[in-house]
């Protein structure tokens, strides 16, 4: 409206035909207009200030985006030089999950403050391939699994101090906090304590962080209480109150903890005992709760290379030899190199069982089909996923490629058993923390229908090809008799799951240890009973 008034006055001045006009009227009109325009001057000033604030906000946002881009540019340059080596570090794998699930979403929100169609379009297209919250949680649990199995403290993980690592990877205060929160949300207070304590330790060392110390102390104090350590829970809660006296839970928790401790001390004094003295929280301060796996400690010790029962006497009974498959024509000119890994039950390893070219072809065929590995439900016989098996697998038929057919034939030649009734070749990839906890390959008497749908009887034997070396972890262990067999690319191990009588050999319960550093590729051939009647005749006793 003000612009229209201004234009009308100018029009009147320029178009006035009379050579004499009323300057008083003109001045009055302009005076009214100048009064209104003074407001516009101040309005314009406000607009300029607003513009500056907008520019400052845009520059701040742009600086934040540039910082992200620079950081990720350096990161992706390093990771793409050696993707498998980079992802072999479990911390790198976890942080990749976290970045794509959480941090890229934060960047998206930042850019959306002033929408960028190109970026959002790319995010929309690629988001379907991003890991989700469950994937991030799974990666965090994998780190905790490695921490437990290989007795690594949180400090080692946070500083990237893992054996055989060539890539530097650290966990920030906020990373450690998120690890602890993941454990806390699963009611896993043991790991929540370890990771919240590490976050606090790095925070006290004045490392940069976004999360508040009050939040860390809140989770840590309650988790310590859940672990039964009231004195330390009280100490941590007092620190929390000192930082944030208005915290909604801290005051009530402190009074409750102090009341419980007072009651405990009274009971201890009645028995003439003194309360335990406090020590800094570290790995081993609290005992890890027992879980569903009875041989957990033996299994994890074997994974660490402890408790292996390879005595000098036993080693003296192990031999290496050339194996021609009972004069099999395909092995006469080039017999297999066979090494004893264990005497009883007899486990052997074959060298050069797969060539590098065959391995690459098998991986090429399997990669597009890799999916979360399954186990056969002992009750229904149906394949299903399980928390104790963390890997990805695919199944390949002999007809799909000559390489698969050749591998199947080689297994038959080596073992002397028919593979016509065997299961398809299963390829499995164990990444960060990937494992398969102690299990039997054969079905027990209490699960008679496990392989009923196959109609080929029980799994009489296992032929396991190692298709990669593993820098740390990933051993195949047998808790019952204390054996640990380490992956070696191109080799294969073989053992019988059943005695000649058809009874299961319960000593063959085995496990795939979590991969600590590297990536583990294997392929299995589970050979079944049907068709072996004349190739492996029954014995005279139950345990022949």
Coordinates of C-alpha atoms in Angstrom, one line a residue:
X1 CA 0.0 0.0 0.0
X2 CA 2.9 2.3 0.9
X3 CA 4.6 1.6 -2.5
X4 CA 1.3 2.4 -4.3
X5 CA 1.1 5.7 -2.5
X6 CA 4.6 6.5 -3.5
X7 CA 4.1 5.6 -7.1
X8 CA 0.9 7.7 -7.3
X9 CA 2.7 10.8 -6.0
X10 CA 5.5 10.3 -8.6
X11 CA 2.9 9.8 -11.3
X12 CA 1.2 13.0 -10.3
X13 CA 4.4 15.0 -10.4
X14 CA 5.6 13.6 -13.7
X15 CA 2.2 13.8 -15.4
X16 CA 1.0 17.2 -14.1
X17 CA 0.3 19.3 -17.3
X18 CA -0.1 22.6 -15.5
X19 CA 3.2 24.6 -15.3
X20 CA 2.0 26.1 -12.0
X21 CA 1.0 23.7 -9.2
X22 CA 0.4 23.8 -5.4
X23 CA 3.8 23.1 -3.8
X24 CA 2.1 23.2 -0.3
X25 CA -0.1 20.3 -1.3
X26 CA 2.8 18.5 -2.7
X27 CA 4.9 19.0 0.5
X28 CA 2.0 17.9 2.7
X29 CA 1.5 14.7 0.6
X30 CA 5.2 14.0 0.7
X31 CA 5.4 14.7 4.4
X32 CA 2.7 12.2 5.0
X33 CA 4.6 9.7 2.9
X34 CA 8.0 10.4 4.5
X35 CA 6.4 9.7 7.9
X36 CA 5.3 6.3 6.6
X37 CA 8.7 5.7 4.9
X38 CA 10.5 6.3 8.2
X39 CA 8.9 3.2 9.4
X40 CA 10.1 1.4 6.3
X41 CA 13.6 2.5 7.0
X42 CA 13.5 0.8 10.4
X43 CA 11.6 -2.1 8.9
X44 CA 14.4 -2.4 6.3
X45 CA 17.0 -2.3 9.1
X46 CA 15.2 -5.1 10.8
X47 CA 15.1 -7.0 7.5
X48 CA 18.9 -6.5 7.1
X49 CA 19.5 -7.7 10.6
X50 CA 17.2 -10.7 10.0
X51 CA 19.1 -11.3 6.7
X52 CA 22.4 -11.3 8.6
X53 CA 21.1 -13.7 11.1
X54 CA 19.8 -15.9 8.3
X55 CA 23.2 -15.7 6.6
X56 CA 24.9 -16.5 9.9
X57 CA 22.6 -19.5 10.4
X58 CA 23.2 -20.7 6.8
X59 CA 26.9 -20.3 7.2
X60 CA 26.8 -22.1 10.6
X61 CA 24.8 -24.9 9.0
X62 CA 27.1 -25.0 6.0
X63 CA 30.2 -25.1 8.2
X64 CA 28.6 -28.0 10.1
X65 CA 27.9 -29.8 6.8
X66 CA 31.4 -29.0 5.5
X67 CA 32.8 -30.4 8.7
X68 CA 30.8 -33.5 8.2
X69 CA 31.8 -33.8 4.5
X70 CA 35.5 -33.3 5.3
X71 CA 35.4 -35.9 8.1
X72 CA 33.5 -38.4 6.0
X73 CA 35.7 -37.7 3.0
X74 CA 38.8 -38.7 5.0
X75 CA 37.0 -41.6 6.4
X76 CA 35.7 -43.0 3.1
X77 CA 39.1 -42.5 1.4
X78 CA 40.6 -44.7 4.1
X79 CA 37.8 -47.3 4.1
X80 CA 37.6 -47.7 0.3
X81 CA 41.3 -48.3 0.0
X82 CA 40.8 -51.7 1.7
X83 CA 37.1 -52.2 2.5
X84 CA 37.5 -55.7 3.9
X85 CA 40.5 -54.8 6.0
X86 CA 38.7 -51.7 7.3
X87 CA 35.5 -53.7 8.2
X88 CA 37.6 -56.4 9.7
X89 CA 38.0 -54.1 12.7
X90 CA 34.8 -54.7 14.8
X91 CA 34.8 -51.0 16.0
X92 CA 34.8 -49.8 12.4
X93 CA 31.9 -52.1 11.6
X94 CA 29.9 -50.9 14.6
X95 CA 30.6 -47.2 13.8
X96 CA 29.5 -47.8 10.2
X97 CA 26.2 -49.2 11.5
X98 CA 25.9 -46.2 13.9
X99 CA 26.8 -43.6 11.3
X100 CA 24.3 -44.8 8.7
X101 CA 21.5 -45.4 11.2
X102 CA 21.9 -42.4 13.4
X103 CA 24.4 -39.8 12.4
X104 CA 23.3 -39.6 8.7
X105 CA 19.8 -39.0 9.9
X106 CA 21.0 -36.1 12.0
X107 CA 22.7 -34.7 9.0
X108 CA 19.5 -35.1 7.0
X109 CA 17.6 -33.2 9.7
X110 CA 20.2 -30.4 9.5
X111 CA 19.9 -30.1 5.7
X112 CA 16.1 -30.2 5.9
X113 CA 16.1 -26.9 7.8
X114 CA 16.5 -25.4 4.3
X115 CA 15.4 -28.3 2.1
X116 CA 17.9 -29.4 -0.6
X117 CA 16.0 -31.5 -3.1
X118 CA 19.0 -33.2 -4.5
X119 CA 20.3 -34.4 -1.1
X120 CA 16.8 -35.5 0.1
X121 CA 16.2 -37.3 -3.2
X122 CA 19.4 -39.2 -2.7
X123 CA 18.6 -40.0 0.9
X124 CA 15.2 -41.2 -0.1
X125 CA 16.6 -43.5 -2.8
X126 CA 19.3 -45.0 -0.6
X127 CA 17.5 -45.1 2.8
X128 CA 16.0 -48.4 1.9
X129 CA 19.5 -49.9 2.0
X130 CA 20.5 -48.3 5.3
X131 CA 20.9 -50.3 8.5
X132 CA 18.1 -49.8 10.9
X133 CA 18.0 -49.6 14.7
X134 CA 18.0 -53.3 15.1
X135 CA 21.2 -53.5 13.0
X136 CA 22.9 -50.9 15.1
X137 CA 21.9 -52.7 18.2
X138 CA 23.2 -56.0 16.8
X139 CA 26.6 -54.4 16.0
X140 CA 26.8 -53.1 19.6
X141 CA 26.0 -56.5 20.9
X142 CA 28.7 -58.0 18.7
X143 CA 31.3 -55.8 20.3
X144 CA 30.1 -56.9 23.8
X145 CA 30.2 -60.5 22.6
X146 CA 33.8 -60.1 21.6
X147 CA 34.5 -58.3 24.8
X148 CA 33.3 -61.3 26.8
X149 CA 34.8 -64.0 24.7
X150 CA 38.3 -62.6 24.4
X151 CA 38.3 -60.8 27.8
X152 CA 38.9 -57.3 26.3
X153 CA 38.2 -54.3 28.5
X154 CA 36.2 -51.3 27.3
X155 CA 39.4 -49.2 27.2
X156 CA 40.9 -51.6 24.6
X157 CA 37.9 -51.2 22.4
X158 CA 37.6 -47.5 22.9
X159 CA 41.2 -47.0 21.9
X160 CA 41.1 -49.5 19.1
X161 CA 43.7 -51.7 20.7
X162 CA 42.9 -55.0 19.1
X163 CA 45.4 -57.7 17.9
X164 CA 46.6 -57.5 14.3
X165 CA 44.8 -54.3 13.5
X166 CA 46.1 -51.9 10.8
X167 CA 43.3 -49.3 10.9
X168 CA 42.9 -46.9 13.8
X169 CA 39.4 -46.8 15.1
X170 CA 38.3 -45.2 18.4
X171 CA 35.1 -44.9 20.3
X172 CA 34.2 -41.4 21.5
X173 CA 32.5 -40.6 24.8
X174 CA 29.1 -40.6 22.9
X175 CA 29.9 -43.9 21.3
X176 CA 30.6 -45.5 24.7
X177 CA 27.4 -43.9 26.1
X178 CA 25.4 -45.4 23.2
X179 CA 26.9 -48.8 23.8
X180 CA 26.0 -48.6 27.5
X181 CA 22.5 -47.4 26.7
X182 CA 22.0 -50.3 24.3
X183 CA 23.0 -52.8 27.0
X184 CA 20.8 -50.9 29.6
X185 CA 17.7 -51.1 27.4
X186 CA 18.2 -54.8 27.2
X187 CA 18.5 -55.0 31.0
X188 CA 22.1 -56.1 30.5
X189 CA 23.5 -54.1 33.5
X190 CA 26.8 -55.9 33.4
X191 CA 27.8 -54.4 30.1
X192 CA 25.9 -51.1 30.8
X193 CA 28.3 -50.6 33.7
X194 CA 31.4 -51.3 31.7
X195 CA 30.5 -48.9 28.9
X196 CA 29.0 -46.1 31.0
X197 CA 32.1 -46.3 33.1
X198 CA 34.3 -46.0 30.0
X199 CA 32.2 -43.0 28.8
X200 CA 32.7 -41.4 32.3
X201 CA 36.4 -42.1 32.2
X202 CA 36.9 -40.4 28.9
X203 CA 34.6 -37.6 29.9
X204 CA 36.7 -37.0 33.1
X205 CA 39.8 -36.9 30.8
X206 CA 38.1 -33.9 29.2
X207 CA 37.4 -35.5 25.8
X208 CA 34.8 -33.8 23.7
X209 CA 31.2 -35.0 24.1
X210 CA 27.6 -34.1 23.4
X211 CA 26.0 -36.3 26.1
X212 CA 25.8 -34.7 29.6
X213 CA 27.8 -36.2 32.5
X214 CA 24.5 -36.2 34.4
X215 CA 23.0 -38.6 31.9
X216 CA 26.1 -40.9 32.1
X217 CA 26.0 -40.9 35.9
X218 CA 22.3 -41.6 35.9
X219 CA 22.6 -44.8 33.9
X220 CA 25.8 -45.8 35.5
X221 CA 24.6 -45.4 39.1
X222 CA 21.4 -47.4 38.5
X223 CA 23.3 -50.2 36.6
X224 CA 25.8 -50.5 39.5
X225 CA 22.9 -50.8 41.9
X226 CA 21.4 -53.6 39.7
X227 CA 24.8 -55.3 40.0
X228 CA 24.4 -55.3 43.8
X229 CA 27.1 -52.7 44.5
X230 CA 25.3 -50.2 46.8
X231 CA 28.3 -48.3 48.1
X232 CA 29.4 -47.4 44.6
X233 CA 25.8 -46.7 43.5
X234 CA 25.5 -44.2 46.4
X235 CA 28.9 -42.5 45.5
X236 CA 27.9 -42.1 41.8
X237 CA 24.4 -40.8 42.7
X238 CA 26.0 -38.2 45.0
X239 CA 28.1 -37.1 42.1
X240 CA 25.0 -36.8 40.0
X241 CA 23.2 -34.8 42.7
X242 CA 26.2 -32.5 42.9
X243 CA 26.0 -31.8 39.2
X244 CA 22.2 -31.6 38.9
X245 CA 20.5 -31.1 42.2
X246 CA 17.1 -30.8 40.5
X247 CA 17.4 -34.2 38.7
X248 CA 14.0 -35.9 38.9
X249 CA 15.3 -39.3 40.0
X250 CA 18.6 -38.7 41.7
X251 CA 17.3 -37.5 45.1
X252 CA 14.9 -40.3 45.4
X253 CA 17.4 -42.9 44.3
X254 CA 20.0 -41.7 46.7
X255 CA 17.6 -41.9 49.7
X256 CA 16.5 -45.4 48.6
X257 CA 20.1 -46.6 48.2
X258 CA 21.2 -45.2 51.5
X259 CA 18.3 -46.9 53.3
X260 CA 19.2 -50.2 51.7
X261 CA 22.8 -49.9 52.6
X262 CA 22.0 -49.0 56.1
X263 CA 19.9 -52.1 56.4
X264 CA 22.7 -54.2 54.9
X265 CA 25.3 -52.8 57.2
X266 CA 23.2 -53.5 60.3
X267 CA 22.9 -57.1 59.1
X268 CA 26.6 -57.3 58.5
X269 CA 27.4 -55.9 61.9
X270 CA 25.2 -58.4 63.5
X271 CA 27.3 -61.1 61.9
X272 CA 30.5 -59.3 62.7
X273 CA 31.5 -58.6 59.1
X274 CA 32.8 -55.5 57.5
X275 CA 31.5 -54.1 54.2
X276 CA 33.8 -54.7 51.2
X277 CA 36.2 -51.9 50.2
X278 CA 35.6 -50.2 46.9
X279 CA 37.9 -50.5 43.9
X280 CA 37.9 -48.8 40.5
X281 CA 35.4 -50.4 38.1
X282 CA 37.2 -52.6 35.6
X283 CA 36.8 -55.9 33.7
X284 CA 36.3 -58.5 36.4
X285 CA 34.9 -56.1 39.1
X286 CA 31.5 -57.7 38.6
X287 CA 30.8 -61.3 37.7
X288 CA 29.0 -61.8 34.4
X289 CA 25.6 -63.3 35.0
X290 CA 25.1 -66.9 33.9
X291 CA 23.1 -67.6 30.8
X292 CA 21.6 -70.5 28.9
X293 CA 24.9 -72.1 27.8
X294 CA 26.3 -74.5 30.4
X295 CA 29.8 -74.7 28.8
X296 CA 30.1 -71.0 28.2
X297 CA 33.4 -70.6 30.2
X298 CA 35.0 -73.7 28.5
X299 CA 33.9 -72.6 25.1
X300 CA 35.1 -69.0 25.5
X301 CA 38.4 -70.2 27.0
X302 CA 39.0 -72.4 23.9
X303 CA 38.3 -69.4 21.7
X304 CA 41.1 -67.5 23.5
X305 CA 43.4 -70.5 23.0
X306 CA 43.2 -71.5 26.7
X307 CA 42.4 -75.0 27.9
X308 CA 43.3 -76.7 24.7
X309 CA 44.0 -80.3 25.7
X310 CA 46.6 -81.1 23.1
X311 CA 49.2 -83.0 25.2
X312 CA 52.6 -84.2 24.0
X313 CA 51.3 -87.8 24.2
X314 CA 48.3 -87.0 22.0
X315 CA 50.4 -85.0 19.5
X316 CA 52.6 -88.0 19.1
X317 CA 49.6 -89.9 17.8
X318 CA 48.9 -87.4 15.1
X319 CA 50.2 -88.0 11.6
X320 CA 50.2 -86.5 8.1
X321 CA 49.8 -88.6 4.9
X322 CA 48.8 -88.6 1.3
X323 CA 45.2 -89.6 0.8
X324 CA 44.0 -91.1 -2.5
X325 CA 40.5 -91.9 -1.4
X326 CA 41.0 -95.7 -1.4
X327 CA 42.7 -95.5 -4.8
X328 CA 40.1 -93.2 -6.3
X329 CA 41.0 -92.6 -10.0
X330 CA 40.7 -88.8 -9.6
X331 CA 43.1 -88.8 -6.7
X332 CA 45.7 -91.3 -7.8
X333 CA 47.9 -88.8 -9.7
X334 CA 47.3 -86.0 -7.2
X335 CA 46.4 -87.3 -3.8
X336 CA 45.2 -85.0 -1.1
X337 CA 47.5 -84.0 1.8
X338 CA 45.8 -85.2 4.9
X339 CA 46.8 -84.1 8.5
X340 CA 45.4 -85.4 11.7
X341 CA 43.9 -82.6 13.9
X342 CA 42.6 -84.8 16.7
X343 CA 42.9 -88.5 17.5
X344 CA 39.6 -89.3 19.2
X345 CA 37.1 -88.4 17.8
X346 CA 39.2 -88.5 14.6
X347 CA 39.3 -85.1 12.9
X348 CA 41.4 -84.5 9.8
X349 CA 42.4 -81.5 7.8
X350 CA 42.9 -81.6 4.0
X351 CA 45.3 -79.1 2.5
X352 CA 44.6 -77.4 -0.9
X353 CA 41.0 -78.6 -0.8
X354 CA 39.9 -75.5 -2.7
X355 CA 41.8 -73.3 -5.1
X356 CA 41.7 -69.5 -4.8
X357 CA 39.8 -69.4 -8.1
X358 CA 37.2 -71.8 -6.8
X359 CA 36.9 -69.8 -3.6
X360 CA 36.3 -66.6 -5.5
X361 CA 33.7 -68.2 -7.7
X362 CA 31.8 -69.7 -4.8
X363 CA 31.8 -66.3 -3.0
X364 CA 30.6 -64.6 -6.2
X365 CA 27.7 -67.0 -6.5
X366 CA 26.8 -66.8 -2.9
X367 CA 27.0 -63.0 -2.2
X368 CA 23.7 -62.0 -3.9
X369 CA 21.9 -64.6 -1.8
X370 CA 23.4 -64.2 1.6
X371 CA 20.8 -64.0 4.3
X372 CA 20.7 -64.4 8.0
X373 CA 21.8 -68.0 8.8
X374 CA 19.2 -70.4 10.1
X375 CA 19.1 -73.5 12.3
X376 CA 16.7 -76.4 12.2
X377 CA 14.1 -76.2 14.9
X378 CA 14.5 -79.5 16.9
X379 CA 10.8 -79.8 17.4
X380 CA 9.3 -78.8 14.1
X381 CA 12.3 -79.5 11.8
X382 CA 11.7 -76.0 10.2
X383 CA 14.6 -73.7 9.5
X384 CA 14.6 -70.6 11.7
X385 CA 16.9 -67.9 12.9
X386 CA 18.5 -68.0 16.3
X387 CA 20.5 -65.6 18.5
X388 CA 23.2 -68.2 19.1
X389 CA 24.0 -68.3 15.4
X390 CA 25.1 -65.0 14.0
X391 CA 26.2 -65.2 10.3
X392 CA 24.9 -64.9 6.8
X393 CA 24.5 -68.0 4.6
X394 CA 23.5 -69.1 1.2
X395 CA 22.9 -72.5 -0.4
X396 CA 24.3 -73.5 -3.8
X397 CA 23.3 -76.4 -6.0
X398 CA 25.7 -78.4 -8.1
X399 CA 23.8 -77.6 -11.3
X400 CA 24.3 -73.9 -10.9
X401 CA 28.0 -73.9 -11.9
X402 CA 30.7 -76.4 -12.8
X403 CA 32.7 -75.2 -9.8
X404 CA 30.0 -76.3 -7.3
X405 CA 29.7 -79.7 -9.1
X406 CA 33.4 -80.1 -9.0
X407 CA 33.6 -79.3 -5.3
X408 CA 30.8 -81.8 -4.5
X409 CA 32.6 -84.5 -6.5
X410 CA 35.8 -83.8 -4.7
X411 CA 34.2 -84.1 -1.3
X412 CA 32.7 -87.5 -2.4
X413 CA 36.1 -88.6 -3.7
X414 CA 37.9 -87.6 -0.5
X415 CA 35.4 -89.0 2.0
X416 CA 34.3 -92.1 0.1
X417 CA 30.7 -91.1 0.9
X418 CA 28.0 -90.4 -1.6
X419 CA 26.9 -86.7 -1.8
X420 CA 23.7 -87.6 -3.7
X421 CA 21.8 -87.6 -0.4
X422 CA 23.8 -84.7 1.2
X423 CA 22.4 -81.2 1.7
X424 CA 23.3 -78.5 -0.7
X425 CA 26.6 -76.7 -0.3
X426 CA 26.1 -74.1 2.4
X427 CA 28.2 -71.0 2.3
X428 CA 28.5 -68.9 5.4
X429 CA 30.1 -65.5 6.1
X430 CA 30.9 -64.5 9.7
X431 CA 31.6 -60.8 10.0
X432 CA 32.1 -58.7 13.1
X433 CA 31.3 -60.8 16.2
X434 CA 29.9 -63.5 13.9
X435 CA 29.6 -66.9 15.7
X436 CA 27.8 -70.2 16.1
X437 CA 27.6 -71.2 19.7
X438 CA 28.1 -74.9 20.8
X439 CA 25.8 -77.2 18.9
X440 CA 25.4 -80.6 17.3
X441 CA 25.3 -81.1 13.6
X442 CA 23.3 -84.3 14.0
X443 CA 19.8 -84.6 15.4
X444 CA 19.4 -86.2 18.8
X445 CA 16.9 -88.8 20.0
X446 CA 14.7 -86.1 21.5
X447 CA 14.3 -84.4 18.1
X448 CA 13.4 -87.3 15.8
X449 CA 11.8 -85.2 13.1
X450 CA 14.7 -82.7 12.6
X451 CA 15.5 -84.1 9.1
X452 CA 12.3 -86.0 8.5
X453 CA 11.3 -83.8 5.5
X454 CA 14.6 -84.5 3.8
X455 CA 14.1 -88.3 3.9
X456 CA 17.8 -89.0 3.9
X457 CA 18.4 -89.9 7.6
X458 CA 20.7 -88.1 10.0
X459 CA 23.8 -86.1 9.3
X460 CA 26.5 -88.8 9.4
X461 CA 29.5 -86.5 8.7
X462 CA 30.5 -82.8 8.3
X463 CA 33.0 -81.5 5.6
X464 CA 33.9 -77.9 6.4
X465 CA 35.9 -75.8 3.9
X466 CA 37.7 -72.7 5.1
X467 CA 37.6 -70.1 2.4
X468 CA 39.5 -67.3 4.1
X469 CA 42.2 -66.7 6.7
X470 CA 41.1 -64.9 9.9
X471 CA 43.4 -62.5 11.6
X472 CA 42.1 -63.1 15.1
X473 CA 39.3 -65.3 16.4
X474 CA 37.0 -67.5 14.4
X475 CA 38.4 -70.9 15.5
X476 CA 36.3 -74.1 15.4
X477 CA 36.3 -75.5 18.9
X478 CA 35.1 -78.7 20.6
X479 CA 34.4 -78.0 24.3
X480 CA 33.8 -81.7 25.2
X481 CA 37.4 -82.7 24.5
X482 CA 39.2 -79.3 24.4
X483 CA 40.2 -79.0 20.7
X484 CA 40.6 -75.8 18.8
X485 CA 41.0 -75.8 15.0
X486 CA 42.0 -72.5 13.3
X487 CA 40.8 -71.4 9.8
X488 CA 43.3 -71.6 7.0
X489 CA 42.3 -70.6 3.6
X490 CA 41.9 -73.4 1.1
X491 CA 41.9 -76.2 3.7
X492 CA 39.0 -78.4 4.9
X493 CA 38.3 -80.4 8.0
X494 CA 36.2 -83.5 8.2
X495 CA 34.7 -85.6 11.0
X496 CA 32.0 -88.1 11.6
X497 CA 29.0 -87.0 13.7
X498 CA 27.6 -90.6 14.1
X499 CA 29.2 -93.8 15.1
X500 CA 28.9 -96.7 12.6
X501 CA 25.9 -97.9 14.6
X502 CA 24.0 -94.7 13.8
X503 CA 24.3 -93.4 17.3
X504 CA 25.3 -89.8 17.7
X505 CA 28.8 -89.0 18.9
X506 CA 28.1 -86.4 21.5
X507 CA 31.7 -85.5 21.7
X508 CA 31.4 -83.7 18.4
X509 CA 29.4 -80.8 19.9
X510 CA 31.3 -77.8 18.5
X511 CA 31.2 -74.1 18.0
X512 CA 32.4 -71.3 15.6
X513 CA 34.1 -68.7 17.8
X514 CA 33.3 -65.0 17.3
X515 CA 35.5 -63.4 14.7
X516 CA 37.6 -60.7 16.4
X517 CA 39.5 -59.3 13.5
X518 CA 38.8 -60.1 9.9
X519 CA 36.0 -61.9 8.0
X520 CA 35.5 -65.6 8.0
X521 CA 34.1 -67.5 4.9
X522 CA 33.3 -71.2 5.1
X523 CA 31.3 -73.7 3.1
X524 CA 29.7 -76.8 4.7
X525 CA 28.7 -80.1 3.2
X526 CA 26.5 -82.1 5.6
X527 CA 26.5 -85.7 4.5
X528 CA 23.5 -87.9 5.4
X529 CA 23.1 -91.6 6.2
X530 CA 21.1 -92.7 3.2
X531 CA 23.3 -94.2 0.5
X532 CA 26.2 -94.9 2.8
X533 CA 25.1 -98.5 3.7
X534 CA 27.9 -100.1 1.7
X535 CA 30.4 -97.2 1.9
X536 CA 30.4 -97.1 5.7
X537 CA 28.9 -100.4 7.0
X538 CA 27.5 -100.7 10.5
X539 CA 29.9 -101.6 13.3
X540 CA 29.6 -104.5 15.8
X541 CA 29.2 -102.2 18.8
X542 CA 27.3 -99.0 19.6
X543 CA 30.4 -96.9 19.6
X544 CA 32.4 -98.4 16.7

